[in-house]
Coordinates of C-alpha atoms and ligand atoms in Angstrom, one line a residue:
M1 CA 0.1 0.1 0.1
C2 CA 1.0 3.7 -0.1
G3 CA 4.0 4.9 1.7
I4 CA 4.7 8.2 3.3
A5 CA 8.1 9.8 4.3
G6 CA 8.9 13.0 5.7
Y7 CA 11.9 14.9 7.2
T8 CA 12.6 18.1 9.0
G9 CA 16.1 18.9 10.2
E10 CA 19.4 20.0 9.4
A11 CA 20.3 17.8 6.4
R12 CA 19.1 18.2 2.8
A13 CA 15.6 16.8 2.8
L14 CA 15.6 15.6 -0.8
P15 CA 18.2 12.6 -0.4
V16 CA 16.8 11.7 3.0
I17 CA 13.3 11.2 1.6
L18 CA 14.4 9.6 -1.5
E19 CA 16.2 7.0 0.5
S20 CA 13.2 6.5 2.8
L21 CA 11.0 6.0 -0.1
Y22 CA 13.3 3.3 -1.6
R23 CA 12.8 1.6 1.8
L24 CA 9.1 1.7 1.3
E25 CA 9.0 0.3 -2.3
Y26 CA 8.2 -3.1 -1.1
R27 CA 4.9 -2.1 0.2
G28 CA 3.7 -2.0 -3.6
Y29 CA 3.3 1.3 -5.7
D30 CA 2.5 2.7 -9.0
S31 CA 3.8 6.4 -8.8
A32 CA 5.8 8.5 -6.5
G33 CA 6.3 12.2 -5.7
I34 CA 8.4 14.5 -3.3
A35 CA 8.0 18.1 -2.0
V36 CA 10.6 20.1 -0.5
E37 CA 10.4 23.5 0.9
E38 CA 12.9 25.7 -1.0
E39 CA 13.5 29.3 -0.3
G40 CA 9.9 30.3 0.4
E41 CA 8.2 27.9 -2.3
F42 CA 7.7 24.1 -2.8
F43 CA 9.9 22.3 -5.1
L44 CA 7.6 19.5 -6.4
K45 CA 8.2 16.4 -8.5
K46 CA 6.1 13.6 -9.4
V47 CA 6.2 10.5 -11.8
K48 CA 4.3 7.7 -12.7
G49 CA 6.2 4.5 -12.1
K50 CA 9.2 3.6 -10.1
I51 CA 11.2 5.8 -7.6
S52 CA 14.3 5.1 -9.9
R53 CA 12.3 7.4 -12.5
L54 CA 11.7 10.0 -9.7
E55 CA 15.4 10.0 -8.9
D56 CA 16.5 10.2 -12.7
A57 CA 13.8 13.2 -12.9
L58 CA 15.7 14.8 -9.9
M59 CA 19.1 14.3 -11.2
E60 CA 21.1 17.6 -11.2
T61 CA 18.5 19.3 -9.3
M62 CA 20.1 21.3 -6.6
V63 CA 17.5 21.6 -3.9
H64 CA 18.9 22.5 -0.6
G65 CA 15.6 22.8 1.6
T66 CA 15.7 20.9 4.8
S67 CA 12.2 20.0 5.2
G68 CA 9.8 18.1 2.8
I69 CA 7.5 15.0 2.5
G70 CA 7.4 12.1 -0.1
H71 CA 4.9 9.4 -1.1
T72 CA 4.7 6.3 -3.0
R73 CA 1.1 5.6 -4.4
W74 CA -1.0 2.5 -4.7
A75 CA -3.9 3.6 -6.7
T76 CA -7.2 3.4 -5.3
H77 CA -9.3 6.5 -6.4
G78 CA -8.0 7.2 -10.0
E79 CA -5.4 5.5 -12.2
P80 CA -2.0 5.5 -11.7
S81 CA -0.6 8.7 -13.4
K82 CA 1.6 11.8 -12.8
A83 CA -1.4 13.9 -11.8
N84 CA -2.8 11.4 -9.4
A85 CA 0.7 11.1 -7.7
H86 CA 1.1 12.6 -4.4
P87 CA 1.8 15.3 -2.9
H88 CA -1.2 17.2 -3.6
F89 CA -1.5 20.9 -3.2
S90 CA -3.7 23.9 -2.5
E91 CA -4.7 26.3 -5.3
D92 CA -2.0 28.8 -4.3
K93 CA 0.5 25.9 -3.8
S94 CA 1.3 26.9 -0.3
L95 CA 0.1 23.7 1.2
M96 CA 1.2 20.2 0.5
L97 CA -0.1 17.0 1.5
V98 CA 0.4 13.2 1.2
H99 CA -2.1 10.6 2.2
N100 CA -2.5 6.8 2.5
G101 CA -5.8 5.1 2.9
I102 CA -9.4 6.0 1.7
I103 CA -11.5 9.1 2.4
E104 CA -15.0 7.5 2.3
N105 CA -17.0 10.7 2.4
H106 CA -14.8 12.5 -0.2
E107 CA -18.1 13.6 -2.2
Q108 CA -19.7 15.2 0.9
L109 CA -16.2 16.9 1.5
R110 CA -16.3 18.1 -1.9
Q111 CA -19.9 19.7 -1.4
K112 CA -18.6 21.4 1.8
L113 CA -16.0 23.2 0.1
T114 CA -16.8 27.1 0.1
T115 CA -14.1 28.0 -2.4
N116 CA -14.1 26.7 -5.9
P117 CA -10.8 25.1 -6.5
E118 CA -9.8 23.7 -9.8
F119 CA -9.1 20.0 -9.3
K120 CA -6.0 18.5 -11.0
S121 CA -6.5 14.8 -10.2
Q122 CA -9.2 12.3 -9.8
T123 CA -8.1 11.4 -6.2
D124 CA -10.1 11.7 -3.0
T125 CA -7.0 13.2 -1.4
E126 CA -7.2 16.5 -3.3
V127 CA -10.6 17.1 -1.8
L128 CA -8.7 16.7 1.7
V129 CA -6.0 19.4 0.6
H130 CA -8.6 22.0 -0.4
R131 CA -10.6 21.6 2.7
L132 CA -7.5 21.7 4.8
A133 CA -6.4 25.1 3.0
E134 CA -9.9 26.4 3.7
N135 CA -9.4 25.5 7.5
Y136 CA -6.2 27.0 7.6
E137 CA -5.8 30.1 9.8
G138 CA -2.1 30.3 10.4
D139 CA -1.6 27.1 12.3
L140 CA -1.4 24.0 10.2
T141 CA -1.8 21.5 13.3
E142 CA -5.1 23.1 14.2
A143 CA -6.3 23.2 10.5
L144 CA -5.5 19.5 10.3
R145 CA -7.2 18.7 13.5
L146 CA -10.3 20.4 12.4
T147 CA -10.3 18.9 9.0
L148 CA -9.8 15.4 10.3
Q149 CA -12.8 15.7 12.4
E150 CA -14.8 16.0 9.2
V151 CA -13.3 13.0 7.5
E152 CA -14.6 9.5 7.4
G153 CA -12.5 6.5 6.3
S154 CA -8.8 5.3 6.9
Y155 CA -6.1 7.5 6.4
A156 CA -2.3 8.5 7.4
V157 CA -1.6 12.0 6.1
A158 CA 1.3 14.3 6.3
A159 CA 1.2 18.0 5.5
M160 CA 3.5 21.2 5.2
H161 CA 2.8 25.0 4.9
L162 CA 4.8 27.5 3.4
N163 CA 3.9 30.0 6.3
E164 CA 5.3 27.5 8.8
P165 CA 8.7 26.7 7.4
G166 CA 10.2 23.5 8.9
K167 CA 7.3 22.2 10.3
L168 CA 5.6 18.8 9.4
V169 CA 2.0 17.8 10.6
A170 CA 1.3 14.2 10.5
A171 CA -1.9 12.1 11.6
R172 CA -3.1 8.7 11.6
S173 CA -6.3 6.8 11.8
G174 CA -6.5 3.3 10.3
S175 CA -3.2 3.4 8.5
P176 CA 0.1 3.1 10.2
L177 CA 2.6 5.9 10.8
I178 CA 5.6 6.3 12.8
I179 CA 7.9 9.2 13.9
G180 CA 11.7 8.9 14.0
C181 CA 13.6 11.1 16.4
S182 CA 17.5 11.9 16.0
G183 CA 19.9 14.6 16.9
D184 CA 19.9 15.6 13.1
G185 CA 16.1 16.1 13.0
N186 CA 12.7 14.3 13.0
Y187 CA 11.2 11.9 10.4
I188 CA 7.7 10.5 9.4
A189 CA 7.5 7.1 7.8
S190 CA 4.8 4.5 7.1
D191 CA 7.2 1.7 8.2
L192 CA 10.3 1.0 10.0
P193 CA 12.6 0.2 7.2
A194 CA 12.4 3.7 5.9
L195 CA 13.7 5.2 9.2
L196 CA 16.5 2.4 10.0
D197 CA 19.2 4.2 7.9
F198 CA 18.7 7.2 9.9
T199 CA 17.5 6.4 13.4
R200 CA 16.4 3.6 15.6
E201 CA 14.5 5.8 18.1
V202 CA 10.8 6.0 17.1
I203 CA 7.4 7.1 18.4
F204 CA 4.5 5.0 17.4
L205 CA 1.4 7.2 16.6
D206 CA -1.8 5.9 18.1
E207 CA -5.2 6.1 16.4
D208 CA -6.5 9.5 15.9
E209 CA -3.2 11.2 17.1
I210 CA -1.6 14.3 15.3
A211 CA 2.0 14.8 15.6
T212 CA 3.8 18.1 14.9
L213 CA 7.4 18.0 14.0
T214 CA 10.2 20.7 13.9
P215 CA 13.7 20.0 13.5
D216 CA 14.1 19.8 17.5
E217 CA 10.7 19.2 18.8
I218 CA 7.7 16.6 18.6
T219 CA 4.5 17.2 20.2
V220 CA 1.4 14.9 19.8
Q221 CA -2.1 15.5 20.5
T222 CA -5.5 13.7 19.6
I223 CA -7.8 14.7 16.8
Q224 CA -9.9 16.0 19.7
G225 CA -7.5 18.3 20.8
E226 CA -6.2 16.3 24.0
K227 CA -2.4 16.6 24.6
R228 CA -0.5 13.2 24.6
K229 CA 2.8 12.4 26.3
K230 CA 4.6 9.6 24.1
S231 CA 7.3 7.4 24.8
I232 CA 10.3 6.8 22.7
N233 CA 11.0 3.1 21.5
S234 CA 14.4 1.8 20.6
I235 CA 14.2 -0.7 17.7
S236 CA 16.7 -3.4 17.6
W237 CA 16.3 -4.3 13.8
D238 CA 19.1 -2.5 11.8
A239 CA 19.5 -1.1 8.3
V240 CA 21.6 -4.1 7.1
Q241 CA 18.8 -6.6 7.9
A242 CA 16.5 -4.5 5.6
Q243 CA 18.8 -4.6 2.5
K244 CA 19.4 -7.4 0.1
G245 CA 22.8 -8.3 1.2
G246 CA 24.3 -9.6 -2.2
Y247 CA 21.0 -11.6 -2.9
K248 CA 19.2 -10.9 -6.3
H249 CA 16.1 -10.6 -4.6
F250 CA 14.8 -9.8 -1.0
M251 CA 12.5 -13.0 -1.4
L252 CA 15.7 -15.0 -2.0
K253 CA 17.4 -13.5 1.0
E254 CA 14.3 -14.0 3.4
I255 CA 13.9 -17.7 2.2
A256 CA 17.6 -18.1 3.1
E257 CA 17.2 -16.5 6.4
Q258 CA 14.7 -19.0 7.6
P259 CA 17.0 -21.2 9.5
Q260 CA 18.3 -18.1 11.4
V261 CA 15.0 -16.7 12.2
L262 CA 13.6 -20.1 13.2
R263 CA 16.3 -20.4 15.7
Q264 CA 15.6 -16.7 16.8
A265 CA 11.9 -17.4 17.3
M266 CA 12.6 -20.6 19.3
Q267 CA 15.1 -18.8 21.7
G268 CA 14.0 -18.6 25.2
R269 CA 10.7 -20.5 24.5
V270 CA 11.8 -24.2 24.4
D271 CA 13.3 -25.4 27.6
G272 CA 13.8 -29.2 27.7
S273 CA 10.4 -30.7 27.3
R274 CA 8.5 -27.6 28.4
V275 CA 7.5 -24.6 26.1
V276 CA 7.5 -21.2 27.8
F277 CA 6.5 -17.7 26.7
P278 CA 8.4 -15.5 29.0
N279 CA 6.6 -12.2 28.2
L280 CA 3.1 -13.6 28.1
E281 CA 0.7 -11.7 30.3
L282 CA -2.5 -13.5 29.6
D283 CA -4.0 -14.9 32.7
E284 CA -3.3 -18.6 33.0
E285 CA -6.9 -19.0 34.3
V286 CA -8.3 -17.4 31.0
L287 CA -6.4 -20.0 29.0
K288 CA -7.5 -22.7 31.2
N289 CA -11.1 -21.9 31.0
L290 CA -11.3 -21.6 27.2
K291 CA -13.6 -23.7 25.5
K292 CA -13.2 -22.3 22.0
L293 CA -10.4 -20.6 20.1
T294 CA -10.7 -18.6 16.8
L295 CA -7.8 -17.9 14.4
I296 CA -8.2 -14.9 12.2
A297 CA -5.7 -13.9 9.3
C298 CA -5.5 -13.0 5.8
G299 CA -3.4 -14.6 2.9
T300 CA -0.4 -16.5 3.9
S301 CA -1.1 -15.7 7.4
H302 CA -4.4 -17.4 7.0
H303 CA -2.7 -20.5 5.9
A304 CA -0.6 -20.6 9.0
C305 CA -3.7 -20.4 11.0
M306 CA -5.1 -23.5 9.0
V307 CA -2.2 -25.5 9.9
A308 CA -2.3 -24.6 13.6
R309 CA -5.9 -25.9 13.6
Y310 CA -4.4 -29.4 13.4
W311 CA -1.9 -28.9 15.8
L312 CA -4.5 -27.3 18.3
E313 CA -7.0 -30.1 17.6
E314 CA -4.3 -32.8 18.4
M315 CA -2.7 -31.1 21.5
T316 CA -5.7 -29.5 23.3
D317 CA -9.4 -30.3 23.7
L318 CA -10.5 -26.8 22.3
H319 CA -13.0 -26.3 19.8
V320 CA -11.0 -24.4 17.1
E321 CA -12.2 -22.3 14.2
V322 CA -10.3 -20.7 11.5
D323 CA -11.5 -17.9 9.2
I324 CA -10.3 -15.2 6.8
G325 CA -10.5 -11.5 8.2
S326 CA -12.6 -10.1 5.3
E327 CA -15.3 -12.9 5.8
Y328 CA -15.3 -13.1 9.6
R329 CA -15.9 -9.5 10.3
Y330 CA -19.3 -9.5 8.5
R331 CA -20.4 -12.8 10.2
S332 CA -23.3 -12.8 12.9
L333 CA -21.7 -14.6 15.8
N334 CA -22.6 -15.0 19.6
Y335 CA -19.6 -14.7 21.9
D336 CA -19.0 -16.3 25.3
A337 CA -16.3 -13.8 26.7
G338 CA -15.5 -16.2 29.6
T339 CA -14.6 -19.1 27.5
E340 CA -13.5 -17.9 24.1
M341 CA -10.4 -16.3 22.8
L342 CA -9.3 -14.9 19.4
I343 CA -5.8 -15.1 18.0
A344 CA -5.1 -12.6 15.1
V345 CA -2.2 -13.7 13.3
S346 CA -0.5 -11.0 10.8
Q347 CA 3.2 -10.3 9.6
S348 CA 2.6 -6.5 9.4
G349 CA 0.1 -6.1 12.4
E350 CA -1.7 -3.7 10.1
T351 CA -3.9 -5.6 7.6
A352 CA -7.1 -4.0 7.7
D353 CA -9.6 -6.9 7.6
T354 CA -7.8 -8.8 10.4
L355 CA -7.8 -5.7 12.5
A356 CA -11.6 -5.0 11.9
A357 CA -12.2 -8.8 12.9
M358 CA -10.1 -8.4 16.0
R359 CA -11.8 -5.1 17.1
K360 CA -15.1 -6.8 16.5
V361 CA -14.4 -9.5 19.0
S362 CA -12.6 -7.4 21.4
A363 CA -15.6 -5.2 21.6
Q364 CA -17.8 -8.2 23.0
G365 CA -15.1 -8.5 25.7
V366 CA -13.4 -11.6 24.3
P367 CA -9.5 -11.7 25.1
V368 CA -7.5 -11.0 22.1
L369 CA -3.9 -12.4 21.5
T370 CA -2.0 -11.4 18.4
I371 CA 1.0 -13.1 16.8
C372 CA 2.8 -10.8 14.6
N373 CA 6.1 -9.7 13.2
V374 CA 6.2 -6.1 13.4
L375 CA 7.0 -4.5 16.7
G376 CA 4.7 -1.7 17.9
S377 CA 2.2 -2.5 15.0
T378 CA -1.4 -1.6 15.6
M379 CA -2.4 -5.2 16.4
A380 CA 0.4 -5.5 18.7
R381 CA -0.9 -2.4 20.7
E382 CA -4.6 -3.2 20.5
A383 CA -4.7 -6.8 21.5
D384 CA -4.5 -8.0 25.1
D385 CA -1.4 -9.8 24.6
V386 CA 1.1 -10.3 21.8
I387 CA 3.6 -12.9 20.7
Y388 CA 6.3 -11.6 18.3
T389 CA 7.5 -14.0 15.6
H390 CA 10.9 -12.3 15.6
A391 CA 11.3 -12.8 11.8
G392 CA 12.9 -9.4 11.3
P393 CA 12.0 -6.8 8.5
E394 CA 10.3 -8.7 5.5
I395 CA 10.5 -6.7 2.5
G396 CA 9.7 -8.9 -0.5
V397 CA 5.9 -8.6 -1.0
A398 CA 5.5 -12.5 -1.0
S399 CA 5.6 -13.8 2.8
T400 CA 8.3 -16.3 3.4
K401 CA 10.4 -16.2 6.6
S402 CA 7.3 -14.6 8.4
F403 CA 5.0 -17.7 7.4
T404 CA 7.6 -20.2 8.9
T405 CA 8.2 -18.2 11.9
Q406 CA 4.4 -17.8 12.4
L407 CA 4.0 -21.6 12.1
L408 CA 6.7 -21.8 14.6
V409 CA 5.0 -19.7 17.2
L410 CA 1.6 -21.4 16.6
F411 CA 3.2 -24.7 17.2
L412 CA 4.8 -23.8 20.3
F413 CA 1.5 -22.1 21.3
S414 CA -0.5 -25.4 20.9
Y415 CA 1.9 -27.2 22.8
F416 CA 2.2 -24.6 25.7
L417 CA -1.7 -24.7 25.7
G418 CA -2.0 -28.5 25.7
R419 CA 0.3 -28.9 28.4
L420 CA -1.1 -26.1 30.6
R421 CA -4.5 -27.6 30.1
G422 CA -3.4 -31.2 30.7
S423 CA -4.5 -32.3 27.4
Y424 CA -1.1 -33.2 25.9
G425 CA 1.7 -35.1 27.7
E426 CA 5.3 -34.0 27.6
Q427 CA 6.9 -34.8 24.1
P428 CA 10.7 -34.3 24.7
D429 CA 11.3 -36.1 21.2
L430 CA 9.1 -33.9 19.5
L431 CA 10.8 -30.8 20.9
E432 CA 14.2 -32.3 20.1
K433 CA 13.0 -32.9 16.4
L434 CA 11.8 -29.1 16.4
I435 CA 15.1 -28.0 17.4
E436 CA 16.6 -29.8 14.5
L437 CA 14.4 -28.0 12.0
P438 CA 16.7 -24.9 11.5
D439 CA 19.5 -27.2 10.3
Q440 CA 17.2 -29.1 8.1
V441 CA 15.7 -26.1 6.5
D442 CA 19.2 -24.9 5.9
S443 CA 19.9 -28.2 4.1
L444 CA 16.9 -27.7 2.0
I445 CA 17.6 -24.2 0.8
R446 CA 21.1 -24.6 0.0
D447 CA 21.0 -26.5 -3.7
R448 CA 18.4 -24.8 -6.0
S449 CA 19.7 -26.8 -9.0
L450 CA 16.6 -29.2 -9.1
Y451 CA 14.2 -26.2 -8.7
K452 CA 16.1 -24.5 -11.5
K453 CA 15.7 -27.4 -13.9
I454 CA 12.0 -27.8 -13.1
A455 CA 11.5 -24.0 -13.8
R456 CA 13.7 -24.4 -17.2
E457 CA 11.3 -27.2 -18.3
Q458 CA 7.8 -25.9 -17.0
F459 CA 8.0 -22.0 -17.0
K460 CA 5.7 -21.6 -20.0
K461 CA 2.8 -23.6 -18.3
E462 CA -0.2 -21.4 -17.5
D463 CA -1.8 -23.8 -14.7
F464 CA -0.3 -25.6 -11.9
L465 CA -2.1 -28.0 -9.3
F466 CA -0.8 -28.2 -5.6
L467 CA -2.3 -31.3 -3.6
G468 CA -2.0 -32.1 0.0
R469 CA -3.9 -33.5 2.9
H470 CA -4.2 -32.8 6.6
L471 CA -1.5 -30.6 7.9
N472 CA 0.1 -30.3 4.2
Y473 CA -3.2 -29.3 2.6
P474 CA -2.6 -25.6 3.8
I475 CA 0.8 -25.8 2.7
A476 CA -0.6 -26.9 -0.8
M477 CA -2.7 -23.7 -0.7
E478 CA 0.4 -21.7 0.3
G479 CA 2.5 -23.2 -2.6
A480 CA -0.5 -22.1 -4.9
L481 CA -0.6 -18.7 -3.6
K482 CA 3.1 -18.1 -3.6
L483 CA 3.2 -19.2 -7.3
K484 CA 0.3 -17.2 -8.6
E485 CA 1.3 -14.1 -6.8
I486 CA 4.9 -14.0 -8.1
S487 CA 4.8 -15.8 -11.5
Y488 CA 1.3 -15.0 -12.6
I489 CA 0.7 -18.6 -13.3
H490 CA -2.7 -19.7 -12.2
A491 CA -2.3 -22.1 -9.5
E492 CA -5.0 -24.0 -7.1
G493 CA -4.3 -25.6 -3.9
Y494 CA -6.6 -28.5 -3.1
P495 CA -7.2 -31.2 -0.5
A496 CA -6.1 -34.1 -2.5
G497 CA -9.2 -36.1 -1.4
E498 CA -11.3 -33.5 -3.3
M499 CA -9.9 -34.3 -6.6
K500 CA -12.5 -36.9 -7.5
H501 CA -15.1 -34.3 -6.7
G502 CA -14.2 -32.2 -9.5
P503 CA -10.6 -30.9 -10.3
I504 CA -9.5 -34.3 -11.7
A505 CA -11.2 -33.3 -14.8
L506 CA -8.3 -30.8 -15.3
I507 CA -5.6 -33.6 -15.5
D508 CA -3.7 -33.8 -18.5
E509 CA 0.0 -33.6 -19.5
E510 CA -0.2 -29.8 -19.7
I511 CA -0.8 -29.4 -15.9
P512 CA 2.0 -29.8 -13.6
V513 CA 0.9 -31.3 -10.2
V514 CA 2.7 -30.7 -7.0
V515 CA 2.0 -33.4 -4.6
L516 CA 3.0 -32.8 -0.8
G517 CA 3.4 -36.5 0.4
P518 CA 5.7 -36.6 3.4
T519 CA 5.4 -39.8 5.6
S520 CA 2.2 -39.3 7.6
R521 CA -1.1 -40.7 8.6
V522 CA -2.4 -39.6 5.0
Y523 CA 0.6 -40.9 3.1
S524 CA -1.0 -44.1 1.5
K525 CA -4.0 -41.8 0.5
M526 CA -1.7 -39.5 -1.2
L527 CA 0.0 -42.2 -3.0
S528 CA -3.5 -43.3 -4.3
N529 CA -4.1 -39.8 -5.5
V530 CA -0.9 -39.6 -7.4
E531 CA -1.7 -42.8 -9.2
E532 CA -4.9 -41.3 -10.2
V533 CA -3.2 -38.3 -11.5
K534 CA -0.4 -40.4 -13.3
A535 CA -3.2 -42.5 -14.9
R536 CA -4.5 -39.5 -16.5
G537 CA -1.2 -38.5 -17.9
G538 CA -0.3 -35.8 -15.3
I539 CA 3.3 -34.8 -14.6
V540 CA 3.7 -35.2 -10.9
F541 CA 6.4 -33.4 -8.7
G542 CA 6.3 -35.2 -5.3
V543 CA 7.4 -33.8 -2.2
S544 CA 8.5 -36.6 0.3
M545 CA 11.0 -37.8 2.8
V546 CA 14.4 -38.8 1.6
D547 CA 14.0 -42.3 2.7
D548 CA 10.6 -42.6 0.9
R549 CA 10.6 -46.2 0.0
S550 CA 6.8 -46.8 -0.1
G551 CA 6.3 -45.7 -3.5
L552 CA 5.4 -42.2 -3.7
A553 CA 9.0 -41.0 -4.9
E554 CA 8.9 -43.9 -7.6
V555 CA 5.6 -42.9 -9.0
C556 CA 6.4 -39.3 -9.2
D557 CA 8.0 -37.9 -12.2
Y558 CA 10.3 -35.9 -9.9
Q559 CA 11.0 -36.4 -6.2
I560 CA 11.8 -33.2 -4.2
A561 CA 13.4 -34.9 -1.1
I562 CA 12.9 -33.5 2.4
P563 CA 14.7 -34.7 5.4
Q564 CA 12.9 -37.1 7.9
T565 CA 11.0 -35.4 10.9
A566 CA 7.9 -36.0 13.0
E567 CA 4.6 -36.0 11.1
L568 CA 3.7 -32.9 13.2
L569 CA 6.4 -30.9 11.9
T570 CA 6.2 -31.7 8.3
P571 CA 4.8 -28.2 7.1
F572 CA 8.1 -26.5 8.2
L573 CA 9.9 -28.9 5.7
T574 CA 7.3 -28.9 2.9
T575 CA 7.0 -25.1 2.8
P576 CA 10.5 -24.1 1.6
P577 CA 10.3 -26.3 -1.6
M578 CA 7.1 -24.4 -2.3
Q579 CA 8.9 -21.1 -2.0
I580 CA 12.0 -21.9 -3.9
L581 CA 9.9 -23.6 -6.6
S582 CA 7.6 -20.4 -7.3
Y583 CA 10.8 -18.3 -6.8
E584 CA 12.6 -20.0 -9.6
L585 CA 9.5 -20.2 -11.9
A586 CA 8.9 -16.4 -11.4
V587 CA 12.7 -15.6 -12.1
R588 CA 12.6 -17.8 -15.2
R589 CA 9.5 -16.0 -16.5
G590 CA 11.2 -12.5 -15.8
C591 CA 8.8 -11.4 -13.3
D592 CA 9.5 -8.6 -10.6
V593 CA 9.7 -11.2 -7.8
D594 CA 9.8 -8.6 -5.0
Q595 CA 7.1 -6.3 -6.2
P596 CA 4.6 -8.3 -8.0
R597 CA 2.2 -6.3 -10.1
N598 CA -1.0 -5.0 -8.4
L599 CA 0.1 -6.1 -4.8
A600 CA 0.9 -4.4 -1.7
K601 CA 3.1 -5.7 1.3
S602 CA 0.6 -4.3 3.8
V603 CA -3.0 -4.1 3.2
T604 CA -4.2 -1.5 5.2
V605 CA -7.6 -0.7 3.3
E606 CA -10.6 -3.0 3.1
Ligands
LIG701 C1 1.3 -13.5 0.3 C2 1.2 -12.5 1.4 C3 -0.1 -12.0 1.6 C4 -0.3 -11.6 3.1 C5 -1.5 -10.9 3.7 C6 -1.7 -10.8 5.2 O1 2.6 -13.9 0.3 O2 2.1 -11.8 1.8 O3 -1.2 -12.9 1.5 O4 0.0 -12.9 4.0 O5 -1.7 -10.0 2.9 O6 -0.7 -10.0 5.5 P1 -0.3 -9.8 7.0 O7 0.4 -11.0 7.4 O8 0.8 -8.6 7.2 O9 -1.6 -9.6 7.8

């Protein structure tokens, strides 16, 4: 989704903002722009397309101004174009504004305008800038506060006025926004990676807060005008983690980081045959009294929840429900606050649909736990408790390491809950096997030659089928999602048992079938499904264990071998092959792996 960057301080603002915008590229965008205050006027540059085009357009521009705002736009209202790119400005160009999100009542705001400005774009944002100009009486913070009281929708905004040099005003409601502080000046950004080159000291703005920044001061109040005292947080992620570090793509780097982040996510949580969550504050009595657990998420995070359902059902006596945020939020449900809990799972902690589902449940008094990656994200702050996945910054749009660390935390939480409720015995062997996983994942991702070969042979195919059962059914869905989002090949993930109920009609020699068949309780069923596909001329890529001697590896056209592990842990080892296969196919097809078309990393609108 759109990205906001801003700076006011002692340094030249243009390179600082440009650098921040590059760090926000991963969020997805289709145009970009920048405005810097320069000797009593605004220098403004906007382009359709990539930030590198904006940089080219700025070549040899000597702008010395030390405060400005920038934006990457992911089109919602109006096509991607230079005119629709932000910043947008008032008639007299004394006011500049950038905006993320959607102004739902833009039509009513347009009717309210008392002046008759000439609109230069098709965006909802331009209405906001004209209304802000009308409300301006010498104090930008006050004008923005009054204007935002009229706005319905979700937004993060940042604005500047020529009458108040060096001052940035920023606000959020429904879209993330953070403030960076350093001795050299102060910053605004949509996400941490945009700040890490400059500072690790940040303030997380809460919903409906407005911040006023000058080079040496930050004040915060609410849109209702109540002053707020904010604490400064030190972030341990560093800028190097948010860079490619010699890899061709962020996605490849993030796939390769999985052994290390899995170790990180286990650290301090596995103790012999016990699982502990040292920072968990949820009352143990609440967890013991539960009867029902609902897991909510979107996309890849939803697939992690689907896997977790099998773990929770095996290790606890709870009724477990899993749903997609965008569906769950509109369901009519009855809650029992004393015996239910919701787990919201999200990499970003900002996904609008998951957040809405979480708020709906929270309003009924049901405790909410979030499992997320981004420190200080909205979900982390609004939930009753949070377990971080510790995957570090994930920049590639396709989730990889965030998925495997979500799996890890969900597995540990299932075990923890099972032990706490007395429904699951101590399983030292299982935890020992869990500890082996990072090394096993490492062995899986080191050699990509088989995947490259498959990609060479299959990259022209337009359809793929992914089949799995039980714990590996969600991984089949994840394999299909990864493939379609980065290579634009149509792919479907199916529970293999459903083949006979329709999809088998698709099988012929043109459709590659990826079968997830590690040794498990459903192995022989998977074997029958492979036979059915082979009998109809299908090409099968089977993911099975190294010592798979019971037939599946032989029947398949290719075996993708994974190390031996416990059945419950197989999703950790069937996932990396899905990621690498998609990656190699996408690279072979010449796709933009890290920023696939039409996609955004953090989906902050419904
Ligand atoms: C796919 C992908 C998306 C996200 C989804 C939820 O690779 O990344 O499907 O998983 O948008 O995002 P989070 O986890 O941030 O809530």
